[in-house]
PDB file of N, CA, C and O in Angstrom:
ATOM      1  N   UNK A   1       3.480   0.243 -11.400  1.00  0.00           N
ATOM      2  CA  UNK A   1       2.465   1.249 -11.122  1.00  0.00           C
ATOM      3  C   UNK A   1       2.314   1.394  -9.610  1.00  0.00           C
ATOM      4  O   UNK A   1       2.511   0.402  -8.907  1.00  0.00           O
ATOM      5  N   UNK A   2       2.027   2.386  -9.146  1.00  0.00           N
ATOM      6  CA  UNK A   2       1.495   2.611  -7.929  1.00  0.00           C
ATOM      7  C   UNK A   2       0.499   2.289  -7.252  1.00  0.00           C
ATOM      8  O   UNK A   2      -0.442   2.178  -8.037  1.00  0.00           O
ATOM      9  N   UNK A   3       0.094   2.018  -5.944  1.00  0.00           N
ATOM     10  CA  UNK A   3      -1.031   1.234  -5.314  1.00  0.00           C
ATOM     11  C   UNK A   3      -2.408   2.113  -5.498  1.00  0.00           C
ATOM     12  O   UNK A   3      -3.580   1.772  -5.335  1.00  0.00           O
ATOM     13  N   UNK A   4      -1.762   3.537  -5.952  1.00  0.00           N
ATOM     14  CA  UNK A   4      -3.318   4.581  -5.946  1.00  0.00           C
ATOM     15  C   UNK A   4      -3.972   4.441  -7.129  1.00  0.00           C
ATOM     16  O   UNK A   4      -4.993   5.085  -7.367  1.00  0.00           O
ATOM     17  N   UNK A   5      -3.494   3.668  -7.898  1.00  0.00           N
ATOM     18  CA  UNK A   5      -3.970   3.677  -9.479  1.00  0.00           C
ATOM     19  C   UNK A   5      -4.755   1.675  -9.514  1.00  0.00           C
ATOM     20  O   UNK A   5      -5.257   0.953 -10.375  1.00  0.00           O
ATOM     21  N   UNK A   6      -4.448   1.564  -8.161  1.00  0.00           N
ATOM     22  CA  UNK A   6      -5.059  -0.292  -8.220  1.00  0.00           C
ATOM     23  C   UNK A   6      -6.460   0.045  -8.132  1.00  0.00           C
ATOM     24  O   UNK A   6      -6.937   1.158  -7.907  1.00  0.00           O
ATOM     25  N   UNK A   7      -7.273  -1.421  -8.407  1.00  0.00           N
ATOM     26  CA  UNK A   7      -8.572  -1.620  -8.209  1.00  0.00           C
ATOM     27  C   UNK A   7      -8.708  -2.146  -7.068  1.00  0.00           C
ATOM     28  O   UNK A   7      -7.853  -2.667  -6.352  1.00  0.00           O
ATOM     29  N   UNK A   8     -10.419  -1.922  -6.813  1.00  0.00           N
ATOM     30  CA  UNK A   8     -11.032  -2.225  -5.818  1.00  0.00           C
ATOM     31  C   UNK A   8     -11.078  -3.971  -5.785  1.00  0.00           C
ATOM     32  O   UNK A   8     -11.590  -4.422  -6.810  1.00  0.00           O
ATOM     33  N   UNK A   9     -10.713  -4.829  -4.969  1.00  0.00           N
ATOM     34  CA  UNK A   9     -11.011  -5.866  -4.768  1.00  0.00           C
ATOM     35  C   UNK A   9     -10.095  -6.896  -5.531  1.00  0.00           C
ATOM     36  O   UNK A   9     -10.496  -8.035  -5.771  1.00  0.00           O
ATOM     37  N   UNK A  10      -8.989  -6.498  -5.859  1.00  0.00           N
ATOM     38  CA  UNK A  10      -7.615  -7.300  -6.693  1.00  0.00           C
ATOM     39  C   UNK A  10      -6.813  -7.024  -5.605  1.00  0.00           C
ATOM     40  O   UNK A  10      -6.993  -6.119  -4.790  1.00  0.00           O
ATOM     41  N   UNK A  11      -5.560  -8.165  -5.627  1.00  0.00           N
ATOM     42  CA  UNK A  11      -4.654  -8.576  -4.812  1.00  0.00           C
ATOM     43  C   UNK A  11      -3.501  -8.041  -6.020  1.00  0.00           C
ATOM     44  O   UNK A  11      -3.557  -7.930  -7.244  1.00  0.00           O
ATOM     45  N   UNK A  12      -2.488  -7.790  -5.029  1.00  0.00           N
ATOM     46  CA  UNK A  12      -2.002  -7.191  -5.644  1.00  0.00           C
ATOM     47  C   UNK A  12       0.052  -7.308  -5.095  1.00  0.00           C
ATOM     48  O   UNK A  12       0.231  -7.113  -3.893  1.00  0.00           O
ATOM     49  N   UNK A  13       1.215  -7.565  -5.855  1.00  0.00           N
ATOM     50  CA  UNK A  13       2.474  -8.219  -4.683  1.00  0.00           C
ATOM     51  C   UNK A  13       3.029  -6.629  -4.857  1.00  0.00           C
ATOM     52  O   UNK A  13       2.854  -5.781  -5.732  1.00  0.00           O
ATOM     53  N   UNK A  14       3.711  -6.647  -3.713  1.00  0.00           N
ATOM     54  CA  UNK A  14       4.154  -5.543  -3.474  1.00  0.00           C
ATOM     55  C   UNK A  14       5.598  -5.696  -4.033  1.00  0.00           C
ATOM     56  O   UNK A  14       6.241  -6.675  -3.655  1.00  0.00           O
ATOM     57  N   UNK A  15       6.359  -4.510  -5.201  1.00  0.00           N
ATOM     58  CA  UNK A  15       7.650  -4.843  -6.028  1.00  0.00           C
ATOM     59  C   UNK A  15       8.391  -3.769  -5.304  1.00  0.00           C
ATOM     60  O   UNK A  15       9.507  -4.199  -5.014  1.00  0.00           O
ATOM     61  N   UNK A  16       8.276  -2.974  -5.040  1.00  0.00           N
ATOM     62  CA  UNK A  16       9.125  -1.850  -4.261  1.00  0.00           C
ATOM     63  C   UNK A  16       8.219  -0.830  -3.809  1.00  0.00           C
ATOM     64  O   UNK A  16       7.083  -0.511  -4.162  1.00  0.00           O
ATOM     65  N   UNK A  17       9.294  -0.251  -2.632  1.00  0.00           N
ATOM     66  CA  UNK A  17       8.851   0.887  -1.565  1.00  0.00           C
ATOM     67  C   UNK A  17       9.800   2.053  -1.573  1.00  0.00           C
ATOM     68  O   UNK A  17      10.967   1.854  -1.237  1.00  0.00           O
ATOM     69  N   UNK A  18       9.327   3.466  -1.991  1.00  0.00           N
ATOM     70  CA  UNK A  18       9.943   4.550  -2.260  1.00  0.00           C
ATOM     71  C   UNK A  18      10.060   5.321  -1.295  1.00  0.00           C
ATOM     72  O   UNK A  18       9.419   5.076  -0.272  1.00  0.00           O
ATOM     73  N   UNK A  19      10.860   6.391  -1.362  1.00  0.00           N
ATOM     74  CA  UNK A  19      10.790   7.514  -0.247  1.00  0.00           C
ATOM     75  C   UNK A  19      12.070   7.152   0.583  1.00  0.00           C
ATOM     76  O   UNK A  19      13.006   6.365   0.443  1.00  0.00           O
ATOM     77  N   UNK A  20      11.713   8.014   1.441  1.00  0.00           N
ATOM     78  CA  UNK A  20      13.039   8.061   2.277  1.00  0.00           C
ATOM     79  C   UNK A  20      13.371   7.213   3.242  1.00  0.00           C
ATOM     80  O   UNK A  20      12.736   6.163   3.153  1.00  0.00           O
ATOM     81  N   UNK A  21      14.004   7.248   3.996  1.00  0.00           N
ATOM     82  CA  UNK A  21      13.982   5.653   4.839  1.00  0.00           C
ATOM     83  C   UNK A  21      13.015   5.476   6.533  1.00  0.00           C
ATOM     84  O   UNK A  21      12.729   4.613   7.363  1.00  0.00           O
ATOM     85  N   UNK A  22      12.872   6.559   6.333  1.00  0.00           N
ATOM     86  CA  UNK A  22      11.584   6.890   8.046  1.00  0.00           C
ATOM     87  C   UNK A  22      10.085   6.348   7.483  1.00  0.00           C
ATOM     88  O   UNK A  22       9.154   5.803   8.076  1.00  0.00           O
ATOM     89  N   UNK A  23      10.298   6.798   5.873  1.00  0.00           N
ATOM     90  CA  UNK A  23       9.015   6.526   5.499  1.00  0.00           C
ATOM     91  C   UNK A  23       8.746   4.712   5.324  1.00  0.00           C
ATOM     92  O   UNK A  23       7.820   4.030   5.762  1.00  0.00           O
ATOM     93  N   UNK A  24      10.027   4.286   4.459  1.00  0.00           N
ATOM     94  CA  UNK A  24      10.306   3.227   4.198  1.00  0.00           C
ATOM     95  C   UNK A  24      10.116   2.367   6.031  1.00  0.00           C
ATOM     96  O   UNK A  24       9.196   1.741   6.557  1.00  0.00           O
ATOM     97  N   UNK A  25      11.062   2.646   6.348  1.00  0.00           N
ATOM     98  CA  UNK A  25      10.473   2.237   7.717  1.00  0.00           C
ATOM     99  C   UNK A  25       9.455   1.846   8.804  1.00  0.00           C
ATOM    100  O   UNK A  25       9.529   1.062   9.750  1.00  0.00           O
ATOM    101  N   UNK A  26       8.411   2.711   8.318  1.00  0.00           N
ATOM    102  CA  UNK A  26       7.131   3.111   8.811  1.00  0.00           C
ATOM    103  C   UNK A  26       6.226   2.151   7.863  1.00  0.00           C
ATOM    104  O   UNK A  26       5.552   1.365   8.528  1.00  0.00           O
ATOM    105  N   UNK A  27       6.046   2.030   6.340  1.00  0.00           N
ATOM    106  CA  UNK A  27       5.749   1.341   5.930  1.00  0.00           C
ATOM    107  C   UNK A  27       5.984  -0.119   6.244  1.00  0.00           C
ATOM    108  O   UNK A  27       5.040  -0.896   6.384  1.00  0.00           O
ATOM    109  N   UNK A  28       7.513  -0.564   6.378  1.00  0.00           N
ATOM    110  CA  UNK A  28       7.571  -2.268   6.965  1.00  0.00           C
ATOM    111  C   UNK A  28       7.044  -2.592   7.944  1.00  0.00           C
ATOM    112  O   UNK A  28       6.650  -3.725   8.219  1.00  0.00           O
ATOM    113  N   UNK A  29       6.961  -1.456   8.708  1.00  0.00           N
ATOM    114  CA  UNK A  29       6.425  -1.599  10.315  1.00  0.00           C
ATOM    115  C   UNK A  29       4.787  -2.041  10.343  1.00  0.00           C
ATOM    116  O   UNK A  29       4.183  -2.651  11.224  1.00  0.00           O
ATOM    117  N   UNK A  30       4.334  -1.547   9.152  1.00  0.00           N
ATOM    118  CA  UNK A  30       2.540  -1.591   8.728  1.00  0.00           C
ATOM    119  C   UNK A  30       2.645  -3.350   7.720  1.00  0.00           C
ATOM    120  O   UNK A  30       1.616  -3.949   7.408  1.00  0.00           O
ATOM    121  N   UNK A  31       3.758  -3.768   7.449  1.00  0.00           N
ATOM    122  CA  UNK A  31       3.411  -5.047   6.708  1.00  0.00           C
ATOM    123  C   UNK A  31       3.993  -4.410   5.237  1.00  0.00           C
ATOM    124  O   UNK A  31       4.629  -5.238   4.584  1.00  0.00           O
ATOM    125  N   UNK A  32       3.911  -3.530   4.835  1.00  0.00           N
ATOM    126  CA  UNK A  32       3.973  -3.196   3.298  1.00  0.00           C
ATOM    127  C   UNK A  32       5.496  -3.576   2.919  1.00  0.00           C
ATOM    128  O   UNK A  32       6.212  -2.579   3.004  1.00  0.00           O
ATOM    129  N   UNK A  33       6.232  -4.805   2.503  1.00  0.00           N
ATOM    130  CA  UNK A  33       7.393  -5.062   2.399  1.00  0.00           C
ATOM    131  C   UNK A  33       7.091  -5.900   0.994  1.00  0.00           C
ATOM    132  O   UNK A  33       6.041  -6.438   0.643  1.00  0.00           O
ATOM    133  N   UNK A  34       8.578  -5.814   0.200  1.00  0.00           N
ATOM    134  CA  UNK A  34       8.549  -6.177  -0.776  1.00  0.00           C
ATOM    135  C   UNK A  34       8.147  -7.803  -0.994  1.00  0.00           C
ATOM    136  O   UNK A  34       8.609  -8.702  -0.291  1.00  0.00           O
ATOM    137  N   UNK A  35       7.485  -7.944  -1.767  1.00  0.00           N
ATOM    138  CA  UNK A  35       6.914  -9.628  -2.080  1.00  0.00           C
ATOM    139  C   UNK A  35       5.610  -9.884  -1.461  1.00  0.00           C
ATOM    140  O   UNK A  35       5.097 -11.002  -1.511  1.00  0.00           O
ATOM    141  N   UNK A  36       5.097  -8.954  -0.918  1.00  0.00           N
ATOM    142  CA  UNK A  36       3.637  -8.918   0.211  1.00  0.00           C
ATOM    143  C   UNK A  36       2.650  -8.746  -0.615  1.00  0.00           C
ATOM    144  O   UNK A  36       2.684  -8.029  -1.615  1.00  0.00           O
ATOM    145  N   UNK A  37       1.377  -9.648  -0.085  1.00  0.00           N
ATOM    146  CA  UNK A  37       0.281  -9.626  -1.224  1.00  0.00           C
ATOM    147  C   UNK A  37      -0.690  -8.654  -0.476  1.00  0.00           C
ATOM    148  O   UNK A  37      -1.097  -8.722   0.684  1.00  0.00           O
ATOM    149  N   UNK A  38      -0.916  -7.854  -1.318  1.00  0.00           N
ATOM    150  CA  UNK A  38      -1.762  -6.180  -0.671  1.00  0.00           C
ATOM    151  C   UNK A  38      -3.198  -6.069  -1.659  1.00  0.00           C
ATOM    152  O   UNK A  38      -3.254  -5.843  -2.868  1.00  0.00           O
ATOM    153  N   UNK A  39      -4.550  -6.363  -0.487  1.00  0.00           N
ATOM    154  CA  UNK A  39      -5.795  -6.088  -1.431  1.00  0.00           C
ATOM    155  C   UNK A  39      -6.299  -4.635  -1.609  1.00  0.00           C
ATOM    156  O   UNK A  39      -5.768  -4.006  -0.693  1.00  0.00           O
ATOM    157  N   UNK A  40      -6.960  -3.911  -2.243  1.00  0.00           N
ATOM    158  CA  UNK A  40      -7.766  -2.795  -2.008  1.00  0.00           C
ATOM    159  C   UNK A  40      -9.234  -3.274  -1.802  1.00  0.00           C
ATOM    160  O   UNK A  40     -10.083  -3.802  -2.521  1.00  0.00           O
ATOM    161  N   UNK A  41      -9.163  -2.863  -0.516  1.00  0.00           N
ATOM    162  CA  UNK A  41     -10.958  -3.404   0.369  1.00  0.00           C
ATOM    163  C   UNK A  41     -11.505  -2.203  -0.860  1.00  0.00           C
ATOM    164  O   UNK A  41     -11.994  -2.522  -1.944  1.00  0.00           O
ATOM    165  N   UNK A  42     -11.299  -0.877  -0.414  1.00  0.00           N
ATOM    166  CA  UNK A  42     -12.368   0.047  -0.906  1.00  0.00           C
ATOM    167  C   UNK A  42     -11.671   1.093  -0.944  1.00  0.00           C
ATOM    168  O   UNK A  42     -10.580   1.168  -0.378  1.00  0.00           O
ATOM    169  N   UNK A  43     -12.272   2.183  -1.710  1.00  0.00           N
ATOM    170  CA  UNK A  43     -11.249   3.728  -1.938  1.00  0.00           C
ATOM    171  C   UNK A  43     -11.800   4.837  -1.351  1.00  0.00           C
ATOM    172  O   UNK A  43     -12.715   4.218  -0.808  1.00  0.00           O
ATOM    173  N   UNK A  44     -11.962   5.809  -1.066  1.00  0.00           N
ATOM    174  CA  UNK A  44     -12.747   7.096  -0.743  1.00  0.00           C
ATOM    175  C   UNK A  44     -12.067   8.295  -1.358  1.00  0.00           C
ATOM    176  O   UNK A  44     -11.229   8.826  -0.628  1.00  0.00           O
ATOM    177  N   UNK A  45     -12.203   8.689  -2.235  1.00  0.00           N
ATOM    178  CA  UNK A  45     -11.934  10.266  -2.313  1.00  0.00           C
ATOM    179  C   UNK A  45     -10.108   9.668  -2.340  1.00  0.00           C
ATOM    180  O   UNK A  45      -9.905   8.524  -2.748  1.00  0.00           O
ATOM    181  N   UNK A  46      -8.562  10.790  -1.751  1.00  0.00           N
ATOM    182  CA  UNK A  46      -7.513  10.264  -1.640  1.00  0.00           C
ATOM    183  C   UNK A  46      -7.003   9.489  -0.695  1.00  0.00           C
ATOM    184  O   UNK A  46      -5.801   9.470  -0.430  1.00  0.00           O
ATOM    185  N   UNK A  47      -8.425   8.355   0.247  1.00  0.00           N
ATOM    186  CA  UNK A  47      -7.788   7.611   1.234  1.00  0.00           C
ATOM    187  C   UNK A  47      -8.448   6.143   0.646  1.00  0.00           C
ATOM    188  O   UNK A  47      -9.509   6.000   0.038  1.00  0.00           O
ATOM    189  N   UNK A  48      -7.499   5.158   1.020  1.00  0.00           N
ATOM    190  CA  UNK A  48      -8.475   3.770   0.576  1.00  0.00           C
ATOM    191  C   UNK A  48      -7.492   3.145   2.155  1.00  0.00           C
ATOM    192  O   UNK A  48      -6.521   3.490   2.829  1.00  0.00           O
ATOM    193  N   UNK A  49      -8.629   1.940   2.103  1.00  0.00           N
ATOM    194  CA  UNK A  49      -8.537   0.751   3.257  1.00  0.00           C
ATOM    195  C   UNK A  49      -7.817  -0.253   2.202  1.00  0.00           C
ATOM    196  O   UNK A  49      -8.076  -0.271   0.999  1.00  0.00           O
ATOM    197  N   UNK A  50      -6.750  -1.191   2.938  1.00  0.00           N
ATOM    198  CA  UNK A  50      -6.270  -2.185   2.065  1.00  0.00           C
ATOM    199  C   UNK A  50      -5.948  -3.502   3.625  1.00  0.00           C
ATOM    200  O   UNK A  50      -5.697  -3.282   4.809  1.00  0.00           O
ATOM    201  N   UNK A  51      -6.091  -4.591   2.974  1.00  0.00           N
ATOM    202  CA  UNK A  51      -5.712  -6.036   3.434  1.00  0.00           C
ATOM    203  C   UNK A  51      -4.240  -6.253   2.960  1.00  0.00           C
ATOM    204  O   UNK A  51      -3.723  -6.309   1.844  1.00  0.00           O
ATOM    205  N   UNK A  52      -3.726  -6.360   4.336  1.00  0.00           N
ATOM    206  CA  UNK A  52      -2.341  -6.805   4.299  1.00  0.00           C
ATOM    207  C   UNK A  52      -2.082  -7.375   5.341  1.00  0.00           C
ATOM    208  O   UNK A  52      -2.432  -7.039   6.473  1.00  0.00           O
ATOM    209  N   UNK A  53      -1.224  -8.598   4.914  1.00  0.00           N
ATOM    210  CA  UNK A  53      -1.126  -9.549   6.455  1.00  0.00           C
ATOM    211  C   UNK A  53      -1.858  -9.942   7.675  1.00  0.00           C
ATOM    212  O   UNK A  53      -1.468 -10.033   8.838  1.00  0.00           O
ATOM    213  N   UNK A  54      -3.781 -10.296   6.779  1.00  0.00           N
ATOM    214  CA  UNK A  54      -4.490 -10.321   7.599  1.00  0.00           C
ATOM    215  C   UNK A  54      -5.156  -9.311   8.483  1.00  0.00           C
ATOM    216  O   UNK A  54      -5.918  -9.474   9.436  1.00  0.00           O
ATOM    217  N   UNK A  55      -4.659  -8.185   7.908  1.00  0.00           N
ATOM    218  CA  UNK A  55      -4.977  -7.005   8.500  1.00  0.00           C
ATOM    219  C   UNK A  55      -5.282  -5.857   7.986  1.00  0.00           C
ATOM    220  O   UNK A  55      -4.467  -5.550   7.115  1.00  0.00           O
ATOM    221  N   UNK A  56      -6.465  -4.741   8.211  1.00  0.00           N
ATOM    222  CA  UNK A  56      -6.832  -3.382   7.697  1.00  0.00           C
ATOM    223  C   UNK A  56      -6.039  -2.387   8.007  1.00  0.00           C
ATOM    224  O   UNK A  56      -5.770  -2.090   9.171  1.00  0.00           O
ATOM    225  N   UNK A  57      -5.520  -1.683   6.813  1.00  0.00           N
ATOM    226  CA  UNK A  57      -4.999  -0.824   7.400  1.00  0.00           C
ATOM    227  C   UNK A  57      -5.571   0.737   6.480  1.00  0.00           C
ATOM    228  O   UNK A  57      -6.088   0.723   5.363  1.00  0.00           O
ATOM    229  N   UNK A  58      -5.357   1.698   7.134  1.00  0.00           N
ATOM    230  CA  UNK A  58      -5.794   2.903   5.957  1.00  0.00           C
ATOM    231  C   UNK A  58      -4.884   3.583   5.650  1.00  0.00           C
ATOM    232  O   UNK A  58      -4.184   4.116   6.511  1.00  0.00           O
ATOM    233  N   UNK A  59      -4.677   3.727   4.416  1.00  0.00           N
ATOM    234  CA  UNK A  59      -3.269   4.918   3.727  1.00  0.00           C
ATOM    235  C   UNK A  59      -4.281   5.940   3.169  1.00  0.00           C
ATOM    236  O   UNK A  59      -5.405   5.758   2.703  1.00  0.00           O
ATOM    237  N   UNK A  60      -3.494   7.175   3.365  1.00  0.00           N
ATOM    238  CA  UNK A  60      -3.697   8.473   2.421  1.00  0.00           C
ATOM    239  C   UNK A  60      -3.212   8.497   1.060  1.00  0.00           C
ATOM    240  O   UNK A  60      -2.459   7.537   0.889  1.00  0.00           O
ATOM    241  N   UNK A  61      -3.316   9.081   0.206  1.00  0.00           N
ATOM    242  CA  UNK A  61      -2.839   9.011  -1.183  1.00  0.00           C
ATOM    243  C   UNK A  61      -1.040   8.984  -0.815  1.00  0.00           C
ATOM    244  O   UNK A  61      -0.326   8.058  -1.200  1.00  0.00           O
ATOM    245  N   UNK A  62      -0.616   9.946  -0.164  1.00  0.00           N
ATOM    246  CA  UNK A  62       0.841  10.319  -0.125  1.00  0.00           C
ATOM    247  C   UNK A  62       1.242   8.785   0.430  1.00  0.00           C
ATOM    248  O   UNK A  62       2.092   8.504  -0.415  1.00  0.00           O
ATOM    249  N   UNK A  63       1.193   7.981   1.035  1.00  0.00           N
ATOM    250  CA  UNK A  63       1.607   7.301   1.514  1.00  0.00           C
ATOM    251  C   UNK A  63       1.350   5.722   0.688  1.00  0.00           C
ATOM    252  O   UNK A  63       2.011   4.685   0.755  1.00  0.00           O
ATOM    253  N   UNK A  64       0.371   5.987   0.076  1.00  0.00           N
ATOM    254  CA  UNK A  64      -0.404   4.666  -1.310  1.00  0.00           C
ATOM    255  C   UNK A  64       0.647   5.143  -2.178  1.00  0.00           C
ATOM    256  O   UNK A  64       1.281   4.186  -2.622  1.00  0.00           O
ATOM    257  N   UNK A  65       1.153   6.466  -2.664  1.00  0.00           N
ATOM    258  CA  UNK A  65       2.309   6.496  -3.765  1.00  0.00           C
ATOM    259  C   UNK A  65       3.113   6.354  -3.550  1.00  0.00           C
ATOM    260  O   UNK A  65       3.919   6.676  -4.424  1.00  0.00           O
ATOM    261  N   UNK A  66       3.612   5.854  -2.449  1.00  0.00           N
ATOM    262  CA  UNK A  66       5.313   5.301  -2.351  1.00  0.00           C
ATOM    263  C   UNK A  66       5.259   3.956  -2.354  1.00  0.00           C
ATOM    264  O   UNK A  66       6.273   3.288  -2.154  1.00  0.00           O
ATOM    265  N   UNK A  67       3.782   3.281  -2.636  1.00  0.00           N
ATOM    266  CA  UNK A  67       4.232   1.667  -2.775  1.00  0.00           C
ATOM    267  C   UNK A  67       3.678   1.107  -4.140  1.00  0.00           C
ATOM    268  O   UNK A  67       2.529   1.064  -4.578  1.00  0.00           O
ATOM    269  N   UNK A  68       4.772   0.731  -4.614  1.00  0.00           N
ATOM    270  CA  UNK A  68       4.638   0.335  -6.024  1.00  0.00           C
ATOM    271  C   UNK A  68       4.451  -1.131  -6.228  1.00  0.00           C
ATOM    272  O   UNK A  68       5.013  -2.016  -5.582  1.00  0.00           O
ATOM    273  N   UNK A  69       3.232  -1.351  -7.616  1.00  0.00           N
ATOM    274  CA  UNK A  69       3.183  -2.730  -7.606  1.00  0.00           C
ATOM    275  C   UNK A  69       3.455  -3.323  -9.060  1.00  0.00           C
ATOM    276  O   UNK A  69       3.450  -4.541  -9.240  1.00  0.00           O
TER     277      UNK A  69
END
């Protein structure tokens, strides 16, 4: 399933990363790599905050659906 369909406050391992490879790219560069444990702090509307590698980061929906868990 995809990270836009996770809950608020579950950990969650990251199994694969979709899209093209700038995107793919851009994502490793943020921590989001396969085997990575990814929380959802909180959601808003199509943007949520997530914990990864000790760190906040914010995705838009388009960018939460290319990482699958």
């Amino acid at each position: 399933m995809s990270l836009i369909i996770a809950k608020e406050g579950n950990a969650y391992s990251i199994r694969k990363i979709t899209g093209n490879d700038e995107t793919k790219k851009f994502l490793s560069s943020l921590g989001f790599v396969v085997g990575e444990q990814v929380t959802i702090i909180s959601k808003n509307g199509e943007n949520m905050i997530v914990n990864i590698k000790d760190s906040r980061v914010a995705l838009g929906q388009s960018m939460a659906s290319r990482i699958m868990i």
